[in-house]
Every structure is written in structure tokens, then in C-alpha cells.
Coordinates of C-alpha atoms in Angstrom, one line a residue:
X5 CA 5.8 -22.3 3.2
X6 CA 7.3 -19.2 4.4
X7 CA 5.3 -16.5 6.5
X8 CA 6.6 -13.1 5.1
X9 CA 6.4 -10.0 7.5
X10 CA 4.9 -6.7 6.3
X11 CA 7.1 -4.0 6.6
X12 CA 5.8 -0.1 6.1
X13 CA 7.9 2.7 5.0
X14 CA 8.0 6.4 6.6
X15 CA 6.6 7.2 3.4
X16 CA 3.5 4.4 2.7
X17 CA 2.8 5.3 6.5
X18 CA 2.2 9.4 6.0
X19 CA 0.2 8.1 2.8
X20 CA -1.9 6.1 5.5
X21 CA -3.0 9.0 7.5
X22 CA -3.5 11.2 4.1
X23 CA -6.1 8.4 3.1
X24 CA -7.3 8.3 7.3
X25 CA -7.5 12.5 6.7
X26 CA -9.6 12.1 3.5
X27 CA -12.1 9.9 4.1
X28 CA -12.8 11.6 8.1
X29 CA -13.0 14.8 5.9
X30 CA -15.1 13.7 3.0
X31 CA -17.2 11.4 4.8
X32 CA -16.8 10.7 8.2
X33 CA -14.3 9.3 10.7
X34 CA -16.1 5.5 10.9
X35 CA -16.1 5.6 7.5
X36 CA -12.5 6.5 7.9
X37 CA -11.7 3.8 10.1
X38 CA -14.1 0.9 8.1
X39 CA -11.6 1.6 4.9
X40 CA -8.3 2.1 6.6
X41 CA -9.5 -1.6 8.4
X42 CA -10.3 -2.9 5.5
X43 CA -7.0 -2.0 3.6
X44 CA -4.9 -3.6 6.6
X45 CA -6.9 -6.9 6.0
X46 CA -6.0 -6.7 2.0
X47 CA -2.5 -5.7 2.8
X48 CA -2.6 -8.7 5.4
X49 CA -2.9 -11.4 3.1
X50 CA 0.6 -10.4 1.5
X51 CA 2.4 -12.2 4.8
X52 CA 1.2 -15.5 3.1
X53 CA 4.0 -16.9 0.7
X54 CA 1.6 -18.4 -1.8
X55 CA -0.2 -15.2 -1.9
X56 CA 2.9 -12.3 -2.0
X57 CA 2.8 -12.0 -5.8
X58 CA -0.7 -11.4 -6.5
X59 CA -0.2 -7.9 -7.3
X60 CA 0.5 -6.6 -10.8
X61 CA 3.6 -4.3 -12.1
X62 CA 2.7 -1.4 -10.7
X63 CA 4.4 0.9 -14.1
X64 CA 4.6 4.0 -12.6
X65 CA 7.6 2.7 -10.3
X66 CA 8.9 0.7 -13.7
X67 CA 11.5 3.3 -13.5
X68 CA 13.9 2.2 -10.1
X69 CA 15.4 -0.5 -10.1
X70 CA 14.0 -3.1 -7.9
X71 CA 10.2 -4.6 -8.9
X72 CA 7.2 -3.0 -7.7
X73 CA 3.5 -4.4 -7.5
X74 CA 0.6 -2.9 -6.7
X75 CA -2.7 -3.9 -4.9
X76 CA -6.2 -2.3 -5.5
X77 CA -8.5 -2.3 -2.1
X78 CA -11.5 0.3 -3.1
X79 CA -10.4 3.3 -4.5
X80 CA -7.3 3.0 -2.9
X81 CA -3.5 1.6 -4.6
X82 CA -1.1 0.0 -2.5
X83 CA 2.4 -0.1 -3.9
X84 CA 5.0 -2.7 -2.7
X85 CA 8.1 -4.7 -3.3
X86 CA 9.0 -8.4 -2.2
X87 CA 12.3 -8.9 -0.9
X88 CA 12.2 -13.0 -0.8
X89 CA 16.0 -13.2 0.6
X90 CA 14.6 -11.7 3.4
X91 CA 10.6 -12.9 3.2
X92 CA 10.1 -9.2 3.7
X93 CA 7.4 -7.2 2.4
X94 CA 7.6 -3.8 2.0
X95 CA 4.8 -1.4 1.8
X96 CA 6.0 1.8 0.0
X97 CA 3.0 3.9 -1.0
X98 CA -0.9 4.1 -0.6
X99 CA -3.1 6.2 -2.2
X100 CA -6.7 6.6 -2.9
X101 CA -7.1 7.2 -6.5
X102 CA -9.4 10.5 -6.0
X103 CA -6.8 12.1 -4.2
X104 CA -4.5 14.7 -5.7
X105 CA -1.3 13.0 -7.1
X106 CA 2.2 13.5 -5.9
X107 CA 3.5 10.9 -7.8
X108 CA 6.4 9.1 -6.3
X109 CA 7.0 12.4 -3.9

């Protein structure tokens, strides 16, 4: 079974310290840190082969060309896309749903 590696785009990773800015903001930074640990672990699980499709369509994307899935962890959607050639994973958005949208921006 193939081990695929998780790769994060410049855009998922500013979406990563929007969601770090929010929750130190709205609640406080170890609250910040507890969620932003725990959405690593979720993420995580996506290096297994056996578990790289458990996501569903994520529609909003359905418009590009190339399949996206998405992950809920809390309040917060992670977008992605499996390249299998590759056993790549790539993370391209996060976003806690009580955040202003910028959809696809």
C-alpha cells in the first residue's frame, strides 16, 4: 500500500494562519493552537492510501478541471486533490466555515 505525502499550497497555507488568526482573536491562542493541531492530525490521515478518498466532491471547485474533495474537521473545510501518478496530496484551501468567504480567491 502506497504512503502518499501531503503537499500544501501557498494558498491552503495563508488560509492556515487566517484560521490560526481567528480563533487567537475570537477565543484565545491555545485554543488556536488545540484546533490548528487538531486539523494537522485529520489532514494527516490522508498520507494513508486506503484512506486518501474519504473526502466528498467538494462542488464549489466542480468548476476546474481536476477533482477536488473536501474534509470537515470542526468548523473548518479542507479542500484537496489526489494526484495518484504521483501519490501526492495536495492541500489547496482551508477555511473555517464562520469566516467571511472569498471563495476560491
Amino acid at each position: 500500500m502506497a504512503t502518499f505525502k501531503i503537499k500544501w499550497t501557498n494558498r491552503a497555507k495563508k488560509d492556515l494562519r487566517k484560521v490560526y488568526n481567528f480563533y487567537s482573536e475570537t477565543i484565545n491562542e491555545d485554543k488556536s493552537i488545540e484546533i490548528i493541531t487538531s486539523l494537522l492530525n485529520k489532514i494527516d490521515i490522508l498520507t494513508n492510501e486506503a484512506m486518501v478518498k474519504i473526502g466528498t466532491n467538494d462542488k464549489e471547485f466542480s468548476h476546474l478541471k481536476r477533482n477536488y474533495k473536501k474534509l470537515i474537521e470542526e468548523n473548518i473545510k479542507i479542500t484537496y486533490r489526489i494526484n495518484k501518478q504521483e501519490c501526492k496530496v495536495f492541500i489547496v484551501r482551508v477555511f473555517d466555515t464562520r469566516q467571511k468567504a472569498t471563495k476560491n480567491q
